[in-house]
Amino acid sequence: GQGTSMVAPVGAGLTDNVAGALAYLTVIPAIIFLVIAPFNKKRFVRFHAFQSIFFFAVWIAADVCLAIIGHIPFLGWATLFLWPLVSLVLFLILLVLALKAYQGQVFKLPVIGDLAEQQAGA
């Protein structure tokens, strides 16, 4: 009837490639995909979720390093130019990762990709 509501299960209709791409939005969807079935059983989704988490960890580390360098006399001014550049490069890498996942590809970053692959296979 008209008054009934259909409640779809979490992730219903979400394909692996879309889930993989969504893992790169922030760390939150990546963690959710590692916890919730059926995604936590799918190697493709697990790989992209782990690579996303590791990538954001590197991004945070880069921000912390730039913040520390920013407080060093004479070097601090360099971060005014570096910070936006580093952020732009990291954002562009993130876009490429999301696009590759959406296209159904396993695109591995150096070091991080190998770690993600090991975790996804576990």
mmCIF file of C-alpha atoms in Angstrom:
data_model
loop_
_atom_site.group_PDB
_atom_site.id
_atom_site.type_symbol
_atom_site.label_atom_id
_atom_site.label_comp_id
_atom_site.label_asym_id
_atom_site.label_seq_id
_atom_site.Cartn_x
_atom_site.Cartn_y
_atom_site.Cartn_z
ATOM 1 C CA GLY A 1 0.000 0.000 0.000
ATOM 2 C CA GLN A 2 0.820 3.656 0.025
ATOM 3 C CA GLY A 3 1.599 3.891 3.746
ATOM 4 C CA THR A 4 4.217 1.127 3.829
ATOM 5 C CA SER A 5 7.895 1.958 3.724
ATOM 6 C CA MET A 6 10.605 -0.232 2.320
ATOM 7 C CA VAL A 7 13.804 -0.127 4.347
ATOM 8 C CA ALA A 8 16.808 -1.264 2.351
ATOM 9 C CA PRO A 9 19.698 -2.938 4.141
ATOM 10 C CA VAL A 10 22.857 -0.880 4.578
ATOM 11 C CA GLY A 11 24.778 -0.694 1.327
ATOM 12 C CA ALA A 12 22.025 -2.265 -0.761
ATOM 13 C CA GLY A 13 22.724 -1.562 -4.402
ATOM 14 C CA LEU A 14 26.198 -0.193 -3.662
ATOM 15 C CA THR A 15 28.611 -1.811 -6.109
ATOM 16 C CA ASP A 16 32.192 -2.602 -5.164
ATOM 17 C CA ASN A 17 33.602 0.110 -7.432
ATOM 18 C CA VAL A 18 31.330 2.782 -5.897
ATOM 19 C CA ALA A 19 32.202 1.588 -2.368
ATOM 20 C CA GLY A 20 35.900 1.692 -3.288
ATOM 21 C CA ALA A 21 35.574 5.262 -4.559
ATOM 22 C CA LEU A 22 33.545 6.370 -1.522
ATOM 23 C CA ALA A 23 36.306 5.038 0.763
ATOM 24 C CA TYR A 24 38.424 8.001 -0.380
ATOM 25 C CA LEU A 25 35.910 10.678 0.741
ATOM 26 C CA THR A 26 37.194 10.654 4.321
ATOM 27 C CA VAL A 27 38.440 8.056 6.769
ATOM 28 C CA ILE A 28 34.878 7.456 8.063
ATOM 29 C CA PRO A 29 33.437 5.591 5.027
ATOM 30 C CA ALA A 30 36.718 3.641 4.792
ATOM 31 C CA ILE A 31 36.345 2.450 8.393
ATOM 32 C CA ILE A 32 32.641 1.696 7.881
ATOM 33 C CA PHE A 33 33.444 -0.490 4.836
ATOM 34 C CA LEU A 34 35.986 -2.435 6.923
ATOM 35 C CA VAL A 35 33.391 -3.115 9.632
ATOM 36 C CA ILE A 36 30.115 -3.695 7.757
ATOM 37 C CA ALA A 37 29.282 -6.789 5.715
ATOM 38 C CA PRO A 38 29.322 -7.503 2.837
ATOM 39 C CA PHE A 39 32.061 -4.934 2.141
ATOM 40 C CA ASN A 40 34.434 -6.170 4.848
ATOM 41 C CA LYS A 41 34.612 -9.510 2.998
ATOM 42 C CA LYS A 42 35.408 -8.017 -0.416
ATOM 43 C CA ARG A 43 39.135 -7.730 -1.135
ATOM 44 C CA PHE A 44 38.676 -4.852 -3.626
ATOM 45 C CA VAL A 45 36.748 -2.686 -1.150
ATOM 46 C CA ARG A 46 39.088 -3.633 1.725
ATOM 47 C CA PHE A 47 42.128 -2.638 -0.360
ATOM 48 C CA HIS A 48 40.752 0.807 -1.169
ATOM 49 C CA ALA A 49 39.546 1.331 2.427
ATOM 50 C CA PHE A 50 42.988 0.511 3.848
ATOM 51 C CA GLN A 51 44.805 2.573 1.206
ATOM 52 C CA SER A 52 42.503 5.512 2.030
ATOM 53 C CA ILE A 53 43.216 5.239 5.772
ATOM 54 C CA PHE A 54 46.981 5.017 5.189
ATOM 55 C CA PHE A 55 46.849 7.924 2.717
ATOM 56 C CA PHE A 56 45.008 10.171 5.177
ATOM 57 C CA ALA A 57 47.585 9.227 7.850
ATOM 58 C CA VAL A 58 50.362 10.394 5.489
ATOM 59 C CA TRP A 59 48.401 13.589 4.756
ATOM 60 C CA ILE A 60 48.095 14.337 8.494
ATOM 61 C CA ALA A 61 51.809 13.614 8.965
ATOM 62 C CA ALA A 62 52.639 16.031 6.124
ATOM 63 C CA ASP A 63 50.464 18.715 7.750
ATOM 64 C CA VAL A 64 52.174 18.183 11.117
ATOM 65 C CA CYS A 65 55.640 18.388 9.517
ATOM 66 C CA LEU A 66 54.725 21.598 7.703
ATOM 67 C CA ALA A 67 53.312 23.047 10.937
ATOM 68 C CA ILE A 68 56.574 22.251 12.750
ATOM 69 C CA ILE A 69 58.694 23.682 9.915
ATOM 70 C CA GLY A 70 56.438 26.753 9.993
ATOM 71 C CA HIS A 71 57.729 27.569 13.478
ATOM 72 C CA ILE A 72 61.412 27.410 12.504
ATOM 73 C CA PRO A 73 62.929 30.858 11.855
ATOM 74 C CA PHE A 74 63.838 31.508 8.203
ATOM 75 C CA LEU A 75 62.174 28.245 7.078
ATOM 76 C CA GLY A 76 58.702 29.228 8.252
ATOM 77 C CA TRP A 77 58.049 31.515 5.287
ATOM 78 C CA ALA A 78 58.623 28.601 2.884
ATOM 79 C CA THR A 79 55.595 26.790 4.310
ATOM 80 C CA LEU A 80 53.391 29.663 3.119
ATOM 81 C CA PHE A 81 54.133 28.450 -0.421
ATOM 82 C CA LEU A 82 54.556 24.754 0.357
ATOM 83 C CA TRP A 83 51.357 24.175 2.327
ATOM 84 C CA PRO A 84 48.876 25.029 -0.471
ATOM 85 C CA LEU A 85 51.024 23.184 -3.027
ATOM 86 C CA VAL A 86 51.320 20.021 -0.913
ATOM 87 C CA SER A 87 47.596 20.136 -0.123
ATOM 88 C CA LEU A 88 46.723 20.504 -3.818
ATOM 89 C CA VAL A 89 48.977 17.595 -4.822
ATOM 90 C CA LEU A 90 47.528 15.365 -2.074
ATOM 91 C CA PHE A 91 43.977 16.317 -3.096
ATOM 92 C CA LEU A 92 44.702 15.515 -6.759
ATOM 93 C CA ILE A 93 46.153 12.120 -5.759
ATOM 94 C CA LEU A 94 42.990 11.495 -3.733
ATOM 95 C CA LEU A 95 40.826 12.313 -6.774
ATOM 96 C CA VAL A 96 42.856 9.936 -8.964
ATOM 97 C CA LEU A 97 42.530 7.161 -6.346
ATOM 98 C CA ALA A 98 38.750 7.630 -6.125
ATOM 99 C CA LEU A 99 38.433 7.692 -9.933
ATOM 100 C CA LYS A 100 40.559 4.549 -10.361
ATOM 101 C CA ALA A 101 38.479 2.728 -7.716
ATOM 102 C CA TYR A 102 35.279 3.853 -9.447
ATOM 103 C CA GLN A 103 36.647 2.430 -12.708
ATOM 104 C CA GLY A 104 37.166 -0.891 -10.909
ATOM 105 C CA GLN A 105 40.956 -0.628 -10.871
ATOM 106 C CA VAL A 106 43.366 -1.497 -8.085
ATOM 107 C CA PHE A 107 45.709 1.491 -8.295
ATOM 108 C CA LYS A 108 48.506 1.140 -5.757
ATOM 109 C CA LEU A 109 50.448 4.047 -4.323
ATOM 110 C CA PRO A 110 54.114 3.354 -3.535
ATOM 111 C CA VAL A 111 54.599 1.785 -0.053
ATOM 112 C CA ILE A 112 51.042 2.599 1.081
ATOM 113 C CA GLY A 113 49.548 0.440 -1.680
ATOM 114 C CA ASP A 114 51.653 -2.566 -0.652
ATOM 115 C CA LEU A 115 50.602 -2.148 2.994
ATOM 116 C CA ALA A 116 46.945 -1.850 1.937
ATOM 117 C CA GLU A 117 47.275 -4.970 -0.234
ATOM 118 C CA GLN A 118 48.725 -6.957 2.693
ATOM 119 C CA GLN A 119 45.898 -5.804 4.984
ATOM 120 C CA ALA A 120 43.201 -6.473 2.386
ATOM 121 C CA GLY A 121 44.467 -9.999 1.813
ATOM 122 C CA ALA A 122 44.452 -10.817 5.525
#
